[in-house]
Coordinates of C-alpha atoms and ligand atoms in Angstrom, one line a residue:
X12 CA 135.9 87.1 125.8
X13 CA 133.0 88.3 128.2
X14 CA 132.8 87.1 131.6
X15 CA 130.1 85.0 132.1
X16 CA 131.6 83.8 135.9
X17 CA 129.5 86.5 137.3
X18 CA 126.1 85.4 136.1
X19 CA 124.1 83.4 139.5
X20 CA 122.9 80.3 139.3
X21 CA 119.5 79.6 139.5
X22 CA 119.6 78.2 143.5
X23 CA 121.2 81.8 144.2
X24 CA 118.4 83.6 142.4
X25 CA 115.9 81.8 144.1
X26 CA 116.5 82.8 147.5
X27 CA 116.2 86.2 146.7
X28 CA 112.9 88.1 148.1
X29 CA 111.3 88.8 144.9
X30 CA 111.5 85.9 143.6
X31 CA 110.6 83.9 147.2
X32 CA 107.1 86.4 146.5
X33 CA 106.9 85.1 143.1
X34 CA 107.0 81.6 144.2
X35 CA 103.9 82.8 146.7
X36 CA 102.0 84.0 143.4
X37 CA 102.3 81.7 141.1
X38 CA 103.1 77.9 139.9
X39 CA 106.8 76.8 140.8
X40 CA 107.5 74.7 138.0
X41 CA 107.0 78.1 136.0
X42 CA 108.6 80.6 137.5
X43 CA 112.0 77.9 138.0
X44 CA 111.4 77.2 134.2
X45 CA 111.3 81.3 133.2
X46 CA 113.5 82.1 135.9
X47 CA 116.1 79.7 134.0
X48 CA 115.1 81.3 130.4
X49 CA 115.8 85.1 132.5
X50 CA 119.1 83.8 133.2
X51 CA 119.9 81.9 130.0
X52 CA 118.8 85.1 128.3
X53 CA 120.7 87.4 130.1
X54 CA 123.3 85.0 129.1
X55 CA 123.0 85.6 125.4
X56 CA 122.8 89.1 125.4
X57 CA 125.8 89.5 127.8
X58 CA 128.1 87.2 125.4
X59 CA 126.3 89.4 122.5
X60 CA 126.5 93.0 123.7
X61 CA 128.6 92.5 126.7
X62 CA 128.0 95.3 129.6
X63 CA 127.3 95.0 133.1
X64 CA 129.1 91.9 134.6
X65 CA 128.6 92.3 138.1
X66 CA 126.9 89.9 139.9
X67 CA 124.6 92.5 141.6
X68 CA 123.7 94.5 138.2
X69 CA 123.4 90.8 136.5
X70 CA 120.9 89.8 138.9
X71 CA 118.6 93.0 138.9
X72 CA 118.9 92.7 135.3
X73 CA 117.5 88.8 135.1
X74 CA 115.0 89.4 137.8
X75 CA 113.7 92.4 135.1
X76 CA 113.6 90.4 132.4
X77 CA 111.6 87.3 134.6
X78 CA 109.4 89.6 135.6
X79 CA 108.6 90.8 131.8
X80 CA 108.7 87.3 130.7
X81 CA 106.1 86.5 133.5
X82 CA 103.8 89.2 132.7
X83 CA 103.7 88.1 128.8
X84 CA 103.1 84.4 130.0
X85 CA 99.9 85.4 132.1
X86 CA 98.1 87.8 130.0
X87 CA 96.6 85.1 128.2
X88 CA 96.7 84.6 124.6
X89 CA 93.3 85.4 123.5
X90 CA 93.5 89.3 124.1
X91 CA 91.9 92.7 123.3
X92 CA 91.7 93.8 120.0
X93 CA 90.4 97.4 119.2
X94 CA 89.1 97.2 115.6
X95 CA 90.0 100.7 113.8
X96 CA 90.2 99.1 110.1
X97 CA 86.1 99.9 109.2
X98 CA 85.5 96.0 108.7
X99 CA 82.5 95.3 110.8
X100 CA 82.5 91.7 111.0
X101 CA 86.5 90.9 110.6
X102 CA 86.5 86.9 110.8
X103 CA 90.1 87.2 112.5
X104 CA 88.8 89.9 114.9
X105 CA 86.2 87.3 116.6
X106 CA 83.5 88.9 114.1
X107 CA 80.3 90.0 116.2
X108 CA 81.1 91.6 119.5
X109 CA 78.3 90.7 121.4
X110 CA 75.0 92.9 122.9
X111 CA 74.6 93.7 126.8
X112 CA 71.8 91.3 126.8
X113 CA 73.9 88.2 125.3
X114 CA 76.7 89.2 127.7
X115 CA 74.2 89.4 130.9
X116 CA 72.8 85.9 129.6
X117 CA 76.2 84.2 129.3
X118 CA 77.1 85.7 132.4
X119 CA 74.2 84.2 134.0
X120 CA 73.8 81.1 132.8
X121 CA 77.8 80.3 132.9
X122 CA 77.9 81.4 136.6
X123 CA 75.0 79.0 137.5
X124 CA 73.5 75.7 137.1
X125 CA 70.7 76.0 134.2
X126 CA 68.0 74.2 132.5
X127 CA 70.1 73.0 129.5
X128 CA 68.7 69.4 129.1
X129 CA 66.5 69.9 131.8
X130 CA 62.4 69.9 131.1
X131 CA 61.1 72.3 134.8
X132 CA 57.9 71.4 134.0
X133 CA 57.6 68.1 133.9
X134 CA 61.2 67.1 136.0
X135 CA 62.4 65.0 133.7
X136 CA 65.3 65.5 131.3
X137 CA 65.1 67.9 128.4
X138 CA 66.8 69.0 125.1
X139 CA 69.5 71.7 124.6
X140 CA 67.7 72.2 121.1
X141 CA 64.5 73.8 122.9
X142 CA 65.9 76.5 123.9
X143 CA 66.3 79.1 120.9
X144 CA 64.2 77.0 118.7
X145 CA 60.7 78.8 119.3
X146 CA 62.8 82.3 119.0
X147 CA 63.8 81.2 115.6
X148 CA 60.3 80.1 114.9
X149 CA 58.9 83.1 115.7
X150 CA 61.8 86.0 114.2
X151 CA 61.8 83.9 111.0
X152 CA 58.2 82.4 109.7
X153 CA 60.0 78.7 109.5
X154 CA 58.5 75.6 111.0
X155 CA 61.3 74.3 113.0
X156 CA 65.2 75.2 113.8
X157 CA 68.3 74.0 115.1
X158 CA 71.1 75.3 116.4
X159 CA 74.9 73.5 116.1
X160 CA 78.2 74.9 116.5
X161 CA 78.4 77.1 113.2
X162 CA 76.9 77.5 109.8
X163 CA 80.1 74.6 108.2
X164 CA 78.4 72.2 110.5
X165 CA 74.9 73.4 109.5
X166 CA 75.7 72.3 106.0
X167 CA 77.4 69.1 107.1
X168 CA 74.5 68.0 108.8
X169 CA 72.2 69.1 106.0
X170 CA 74.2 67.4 103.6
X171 CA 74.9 64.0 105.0
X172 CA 71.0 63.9 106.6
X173 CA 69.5 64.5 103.4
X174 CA 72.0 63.1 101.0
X175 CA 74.2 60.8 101.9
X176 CA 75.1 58.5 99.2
X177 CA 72.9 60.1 97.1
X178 CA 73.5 63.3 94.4
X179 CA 73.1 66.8 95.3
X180 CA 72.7 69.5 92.3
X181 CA 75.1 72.9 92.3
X182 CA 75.7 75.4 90.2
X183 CA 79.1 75.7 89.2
X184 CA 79.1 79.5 90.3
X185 CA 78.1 78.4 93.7
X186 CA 80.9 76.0 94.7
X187 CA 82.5 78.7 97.0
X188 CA 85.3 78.6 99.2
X189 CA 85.0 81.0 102.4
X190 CA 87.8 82.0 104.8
X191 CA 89.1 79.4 106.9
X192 CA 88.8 76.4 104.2
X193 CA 85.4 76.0 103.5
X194 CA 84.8 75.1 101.2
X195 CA 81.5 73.6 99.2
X196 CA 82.6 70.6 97.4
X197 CA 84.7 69.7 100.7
X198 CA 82.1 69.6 103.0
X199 CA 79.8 67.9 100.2
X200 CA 82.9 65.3 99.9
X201 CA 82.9 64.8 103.8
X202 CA 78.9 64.5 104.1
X203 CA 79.3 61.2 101.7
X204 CA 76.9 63.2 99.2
X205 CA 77.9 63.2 95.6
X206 CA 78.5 66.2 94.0
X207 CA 76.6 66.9 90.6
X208 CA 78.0 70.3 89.4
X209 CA 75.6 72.5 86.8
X210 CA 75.8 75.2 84.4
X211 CA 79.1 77.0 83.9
X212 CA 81.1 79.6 86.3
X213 CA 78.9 82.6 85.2
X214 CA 75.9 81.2 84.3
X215 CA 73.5 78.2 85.5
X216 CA 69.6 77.9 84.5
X217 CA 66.5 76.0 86.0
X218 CA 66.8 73.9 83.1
X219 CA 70.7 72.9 84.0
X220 CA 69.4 71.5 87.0
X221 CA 66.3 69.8 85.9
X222 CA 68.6 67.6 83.4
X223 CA 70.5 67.0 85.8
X224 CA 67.9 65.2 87.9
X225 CA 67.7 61.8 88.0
X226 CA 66.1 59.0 90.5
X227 CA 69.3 59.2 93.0
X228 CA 69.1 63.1 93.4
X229 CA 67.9 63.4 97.0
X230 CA 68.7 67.3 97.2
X231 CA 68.8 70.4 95.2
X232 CA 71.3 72.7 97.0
X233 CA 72.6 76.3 96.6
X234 CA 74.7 78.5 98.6
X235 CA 75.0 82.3 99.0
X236 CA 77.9 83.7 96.8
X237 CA 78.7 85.9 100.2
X238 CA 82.1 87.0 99.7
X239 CA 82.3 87.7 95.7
X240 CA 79.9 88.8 93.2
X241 CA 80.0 88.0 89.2
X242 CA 79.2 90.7 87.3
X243 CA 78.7 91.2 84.1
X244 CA 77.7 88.7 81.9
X245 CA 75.7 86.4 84.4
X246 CA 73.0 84.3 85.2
X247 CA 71.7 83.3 88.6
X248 CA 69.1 80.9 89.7
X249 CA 66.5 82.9 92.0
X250 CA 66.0 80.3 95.3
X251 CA 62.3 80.5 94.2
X252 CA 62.6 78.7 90.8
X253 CA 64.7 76.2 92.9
X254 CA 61.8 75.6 95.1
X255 CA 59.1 75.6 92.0
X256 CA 61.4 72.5 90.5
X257 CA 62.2 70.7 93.5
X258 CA 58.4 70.6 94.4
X259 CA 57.5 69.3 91.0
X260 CA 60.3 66.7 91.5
X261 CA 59.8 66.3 94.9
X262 CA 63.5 67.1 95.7
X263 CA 64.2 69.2 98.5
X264 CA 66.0 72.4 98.5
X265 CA 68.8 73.5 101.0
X266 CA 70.0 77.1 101.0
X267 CA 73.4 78.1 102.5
X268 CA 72.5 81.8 103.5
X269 CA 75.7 82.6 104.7
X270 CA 74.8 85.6 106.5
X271 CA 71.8 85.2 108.3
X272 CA 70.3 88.9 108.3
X273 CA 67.2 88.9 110.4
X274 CA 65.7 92.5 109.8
X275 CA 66.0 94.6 106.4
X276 CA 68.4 96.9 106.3
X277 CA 68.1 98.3 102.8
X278 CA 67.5 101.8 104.4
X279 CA 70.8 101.7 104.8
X280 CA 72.0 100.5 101.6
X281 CA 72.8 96.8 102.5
X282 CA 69.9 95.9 99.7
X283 CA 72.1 92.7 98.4
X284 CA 71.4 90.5 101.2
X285 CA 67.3 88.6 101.5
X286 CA 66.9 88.5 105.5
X287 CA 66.4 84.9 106.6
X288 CA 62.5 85.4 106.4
X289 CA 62.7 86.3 102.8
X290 CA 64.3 83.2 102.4
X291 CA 61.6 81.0 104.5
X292 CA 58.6 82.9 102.6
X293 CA 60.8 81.6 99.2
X294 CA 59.7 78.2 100.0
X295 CA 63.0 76.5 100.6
X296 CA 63.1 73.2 103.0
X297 CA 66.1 74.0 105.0
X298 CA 67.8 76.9 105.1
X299 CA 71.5 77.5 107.4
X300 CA 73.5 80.4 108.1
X301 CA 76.1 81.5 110.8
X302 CA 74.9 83.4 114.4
X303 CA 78.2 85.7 114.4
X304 CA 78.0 87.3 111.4
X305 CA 75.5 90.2 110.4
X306 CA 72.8 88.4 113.1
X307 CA 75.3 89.9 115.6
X308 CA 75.7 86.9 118.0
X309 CA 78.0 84.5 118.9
X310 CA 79.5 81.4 117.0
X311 CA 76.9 79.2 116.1
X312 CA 75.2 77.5 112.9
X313 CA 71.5 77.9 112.8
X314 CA 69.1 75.6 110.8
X315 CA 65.3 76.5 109.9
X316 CA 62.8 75.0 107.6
X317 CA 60.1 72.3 107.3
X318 CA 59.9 70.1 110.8
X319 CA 60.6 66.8 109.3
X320 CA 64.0 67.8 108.0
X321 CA 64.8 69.6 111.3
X322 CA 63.3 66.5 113.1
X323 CA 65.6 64.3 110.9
X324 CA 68.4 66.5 111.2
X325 CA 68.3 66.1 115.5
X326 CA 68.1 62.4 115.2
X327 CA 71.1 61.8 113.4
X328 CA 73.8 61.0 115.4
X329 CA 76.6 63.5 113.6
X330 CA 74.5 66.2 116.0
X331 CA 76.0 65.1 118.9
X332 CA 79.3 66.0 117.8
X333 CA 78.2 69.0 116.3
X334 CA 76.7 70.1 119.4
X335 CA 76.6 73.9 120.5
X336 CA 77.4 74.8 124.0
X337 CA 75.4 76.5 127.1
X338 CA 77.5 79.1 126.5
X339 CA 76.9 79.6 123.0
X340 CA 73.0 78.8 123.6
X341 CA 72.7 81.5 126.0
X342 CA 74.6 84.6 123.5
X343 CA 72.5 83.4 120.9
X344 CA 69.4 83.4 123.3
X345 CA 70.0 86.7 124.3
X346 CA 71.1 88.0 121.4
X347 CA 67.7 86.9 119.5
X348 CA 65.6 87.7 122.6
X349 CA 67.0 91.6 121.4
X350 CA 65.3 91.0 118.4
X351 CA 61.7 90.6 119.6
X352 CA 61.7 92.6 122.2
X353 CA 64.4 95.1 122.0
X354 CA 65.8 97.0 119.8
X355 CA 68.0 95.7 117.4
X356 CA 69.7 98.1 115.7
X357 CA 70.8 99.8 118.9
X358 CA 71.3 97.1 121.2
X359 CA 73.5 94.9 118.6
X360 CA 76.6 96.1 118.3
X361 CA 76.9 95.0 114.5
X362 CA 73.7 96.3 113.3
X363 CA 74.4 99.5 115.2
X364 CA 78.0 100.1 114.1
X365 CA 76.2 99.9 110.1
X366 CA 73.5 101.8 110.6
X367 CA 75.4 104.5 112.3
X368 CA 74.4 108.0 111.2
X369 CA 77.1 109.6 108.7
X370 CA 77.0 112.9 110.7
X371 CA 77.5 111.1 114.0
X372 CA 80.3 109.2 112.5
X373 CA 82.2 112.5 111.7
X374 CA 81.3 114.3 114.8
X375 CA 83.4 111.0 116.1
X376 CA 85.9 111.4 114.0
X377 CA 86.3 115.1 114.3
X378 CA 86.5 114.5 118.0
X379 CA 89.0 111.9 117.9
X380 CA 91.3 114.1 115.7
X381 CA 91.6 116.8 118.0
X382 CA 92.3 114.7 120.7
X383 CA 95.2 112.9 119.0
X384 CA 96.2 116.6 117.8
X385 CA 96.4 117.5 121.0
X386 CA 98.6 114.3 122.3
X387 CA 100.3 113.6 119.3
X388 CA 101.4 116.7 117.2
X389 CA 104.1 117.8 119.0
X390 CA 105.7 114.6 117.8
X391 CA 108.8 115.0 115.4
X392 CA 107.7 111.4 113.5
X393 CA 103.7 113.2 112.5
X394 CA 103.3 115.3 109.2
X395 CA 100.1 115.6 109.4
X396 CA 96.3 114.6 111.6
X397 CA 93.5 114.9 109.4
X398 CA 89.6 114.2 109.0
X399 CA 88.8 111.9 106.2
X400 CA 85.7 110.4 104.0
X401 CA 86.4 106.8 104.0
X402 CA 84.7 103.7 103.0
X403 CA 84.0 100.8 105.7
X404 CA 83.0 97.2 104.7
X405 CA 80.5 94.9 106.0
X406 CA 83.3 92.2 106.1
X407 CA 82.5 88.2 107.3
X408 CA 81.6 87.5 103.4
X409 CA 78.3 89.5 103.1
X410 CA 78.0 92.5 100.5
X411 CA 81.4 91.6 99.0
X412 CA 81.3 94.8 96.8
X413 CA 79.4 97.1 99.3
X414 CA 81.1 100.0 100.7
X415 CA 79.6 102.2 103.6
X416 CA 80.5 105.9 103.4
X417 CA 81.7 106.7 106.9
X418 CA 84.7 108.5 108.3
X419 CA 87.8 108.1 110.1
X420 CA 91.3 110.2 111.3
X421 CA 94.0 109.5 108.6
X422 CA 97.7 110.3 110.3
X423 CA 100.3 110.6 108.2
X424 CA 104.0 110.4 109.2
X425 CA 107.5 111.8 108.0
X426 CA 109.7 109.7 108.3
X427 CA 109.4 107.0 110.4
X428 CA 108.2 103.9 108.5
X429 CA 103.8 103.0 108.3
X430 CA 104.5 99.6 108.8
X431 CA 107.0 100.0 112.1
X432 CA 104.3 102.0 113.8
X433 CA 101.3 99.6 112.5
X434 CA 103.4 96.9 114.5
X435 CA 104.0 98.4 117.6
X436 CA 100.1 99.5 117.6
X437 CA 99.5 95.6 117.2
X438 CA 101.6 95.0 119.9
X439 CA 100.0 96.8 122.3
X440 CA 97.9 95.1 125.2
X441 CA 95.1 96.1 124.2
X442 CA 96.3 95.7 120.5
X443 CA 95.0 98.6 118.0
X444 CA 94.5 97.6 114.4
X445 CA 94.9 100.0 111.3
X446 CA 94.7 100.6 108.3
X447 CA 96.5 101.5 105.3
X448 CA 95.6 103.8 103.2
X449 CA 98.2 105.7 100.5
X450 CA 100.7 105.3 102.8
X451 CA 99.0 107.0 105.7
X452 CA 97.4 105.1 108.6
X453 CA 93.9 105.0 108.9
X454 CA 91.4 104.5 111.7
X455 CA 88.0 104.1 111.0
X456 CA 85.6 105.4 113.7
X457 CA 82.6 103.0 112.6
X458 CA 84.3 100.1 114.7
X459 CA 85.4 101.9 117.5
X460 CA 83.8 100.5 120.6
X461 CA 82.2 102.4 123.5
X462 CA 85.3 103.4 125.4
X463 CA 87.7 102.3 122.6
X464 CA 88.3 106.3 121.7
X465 CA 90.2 106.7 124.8
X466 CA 92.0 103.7 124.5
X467 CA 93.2 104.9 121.1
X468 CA 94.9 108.0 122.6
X469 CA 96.3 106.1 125.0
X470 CA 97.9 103.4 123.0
X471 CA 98.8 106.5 120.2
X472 CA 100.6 108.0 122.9
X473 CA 102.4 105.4 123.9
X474 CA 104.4 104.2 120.9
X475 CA 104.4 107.6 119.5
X476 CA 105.3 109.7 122.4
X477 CA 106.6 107.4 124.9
X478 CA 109.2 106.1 122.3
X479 CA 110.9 109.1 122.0
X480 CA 111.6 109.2 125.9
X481 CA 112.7 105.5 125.9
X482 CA 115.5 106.1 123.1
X483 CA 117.0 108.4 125.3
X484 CA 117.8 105.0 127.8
X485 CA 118.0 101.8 125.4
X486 CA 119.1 100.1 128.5
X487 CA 115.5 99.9 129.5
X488 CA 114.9 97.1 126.8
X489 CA 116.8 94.8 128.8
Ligands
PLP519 C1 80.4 82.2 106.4 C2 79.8 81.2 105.5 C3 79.9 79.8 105.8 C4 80.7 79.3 107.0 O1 80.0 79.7 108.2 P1 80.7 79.5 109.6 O2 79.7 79.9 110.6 O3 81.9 80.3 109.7 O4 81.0 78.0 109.7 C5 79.3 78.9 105.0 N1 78.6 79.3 103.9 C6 78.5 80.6 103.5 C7 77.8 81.0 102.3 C8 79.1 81.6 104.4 O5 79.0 82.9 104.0

């Protein structure tokens, strides 16, 4: 049996100097309460592995292990994630990283006391909705917008405003489901509207929905397919025959864009996707789609179409809870302000990672591989560094089948298991994400951030190199 006699109680521990400048740093309550998960796990791995046993080498070894357990604790959870997988907007990545602008913005207006409900010109109070609203006007041709706390509650609101009790029309092709359970018929569940499904999976004509009309439809609604295509043997109703029928009924039509894409990018291939405008022009009444996807800002939902929709929609009560933040208000402002008078596709950080030249991205690449040659290859776990042609993805449920040519360093290892090093990569601080590609590990240079290249090496270096040197001493992982 081990010896366990030897281990210090916590009352010991705590007189020690370290720990008496510990209890100067930080709350007490938690550094007694890791101080006594140190000591208790010191405990186990003594009984398990045995080793040192006396009480001076059990002590430095719990004070180690409180001081890794305290650096974990206070790095926070929400942490640093460099994106090396090609997908540009990865909905478990954040999606958009933000411009300089929307960053200066947030920066500015969290700091500081603002205008948020406040009216300067006349002194009295104001509306949080003013704010973006004339931007939206103006960058997408509707009459009126609103902005809540993302595109789910944009169709909420739609829904129950317009339709409550009443029945909305959908083609069965359209009752999606996007990442993070949402899901059409859900949401249409939850906004009290009833749910009139037309046509079949693969195919739905105007004609499906004008049958289905009757004196309690209040809304004809379709949603952007954003994350799948069918193709093949389909049919689609365009949103302008939507509009044609509901104005002869007098039925209003709500379009869940998804994606709201503010400038064309089909000079780049992304040809799929009708920008938020083309959607306005179509003639549809209300129109919602997210502000962190290919817009490039942060979380929000954003609403445009006819004023007394919009007018109807900020009266009902449900917006209060669907409210978006200063915060939020002031990315999004920022972010949009970029749009008429900046420039766009260099100052967003989405639209600049897909528009990226091809021959830049491999000058990246190329430069990124002799780097990690030069760091890396004289590791015994690397076959080989290499150059490669890869395909990216738009990602965040827009151009589902769409890939981007682009290029990224594929490392391919000898032995030691993809997956092992994939992990220890993720566990880094920042984290680096892969990915996998036959076998080999991939990382695109598309979504490397400014900076993020150098961080790569580093973090590369780190589990690849700096491993080796730590087997030699396995009593460094206390
Ligand atoms: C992404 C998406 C949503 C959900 O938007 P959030 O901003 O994530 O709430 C809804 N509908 C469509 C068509 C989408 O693509």
């Amino acid at each position: 049996m081990t010896n366990l006699r030897n281990i210090p109680a916590i009352d010991e521990l705590l007189t020690l100097p370290h720990i008496q400048e510990l209890l100067q740093q930080y709350n007490r309550e938690f550094i007694v309460e890791t101080l006594r998960r140190a000591v208790e796990e010191s405990r186990q791995d003594l009984r398990k592995n045995g080793g040192e046993t006396s009480k001076q080498g059990l002590a430095a070894k719990i004070l180690k292990r409180l001081d890794i357990l305290i650096a974990n604790a206070t790095r926070g959870s929400l942490q640093k994630v460099i994106n090396g997988t090609g997908v540009v907007l990865h909905t478990n990545l954040g999606r958009a990283p933000l411009g300089q602008r929307a960053l200066a913005y947030l920066n500015e207006m969290g700091k500081n006391y603002n205008n948020l409900e406040f009216n300067l010109e006349n002194g009295e109070r104001g509306s949080r909705y003013q704010h973006v609203e004339d931007l939206l006007i103006t960058l997408t041709g509707a009459e009126a917008g609103l902005v809540v706390n993302n595109n789910a509650a944009a169709v909420l609101l739609g829904l129950t405003t317009l339709a409550r009790d009443k029945e909305v029309i959908v083609s069965r092709g359209q009752l999606i489901e996007i990442g993070g359970a949402f899901r059409i018929p859900d949401v249409m569940k939850q906004s009290g509207a009833h749910l009139v499904e037309v046509g079949t999976t693969n195919k739905t004509y105007i004609s499906d929905y004008a049958q289905a009309i009757n004196d309690n439809t209040a809304l004809l609604f379709s949603a952007h397919t954003s994350n799948y295509k069918i193709v093949g043997f389909s049919e689609e109703v365009r949103l302008s025959e939507l509009v044609t029928l509901g104005r002869q009924r007098n039925i209003p039509v709500m379009h869940d864009l998804g994606s709201g894409i503010l400038t064309d990018l089909g000079e780049w291939g992304l040809k799929d996707e009708p920008t938020v405008r083309a959607c306005v022009d179509s003639g549809a009444d209300i129109i919602s789609f997210s502000g962190d996807k290919l817009l490039g800002g942060p979380q929000a939902g954003i609403i445009v179409g006819k004023q007394k929709y919009i007018t109807a929609m900020k009266k009902n009560q449900l917006t209060r809870a669907l409210r978006v933040d200063k915060l939020n208000i002031a990315a999004l402002e920022g972010t949009l302000l970029e749009y008429l008078s900046g420039n766009p596709l260099q100052a967003i950080p989405v639209l600049e990672m897909l528009t990226a030249a091809r021959e830049e991205l491999g000058e990246r690449a190329e430069k990124l591989c002799v780097a990690l040659k030069g760091t890396l290859e004289p590791t015994e776990t690397i076959q080989s560094i290499n150059v490669v042609a890869i395909d990216d993805m738009v990602g965040g449920g827009a151009y589902p089948t769409y890939k981007i040519p682009g290029y990224g360093v594929q490392i391919a290892f000898k032995e030691k298991q993809l997956e092992t090093v994939a992990r220890q990569l993720r566990e880094m601080n920042p984290a680096l994400l892969t990915r996998k590609q036959e076998d080999k590990m991939l990382i695109s240079v598309r979504t490397l951030l400014d900076g993020d290249a150098a961080v790569v090496l580093d973090i590369l270096r780190n589990v690849l190199v700096a491993e080796i040197e730590s087997e030699i001493d396995p009593g460094e992982k206390l």
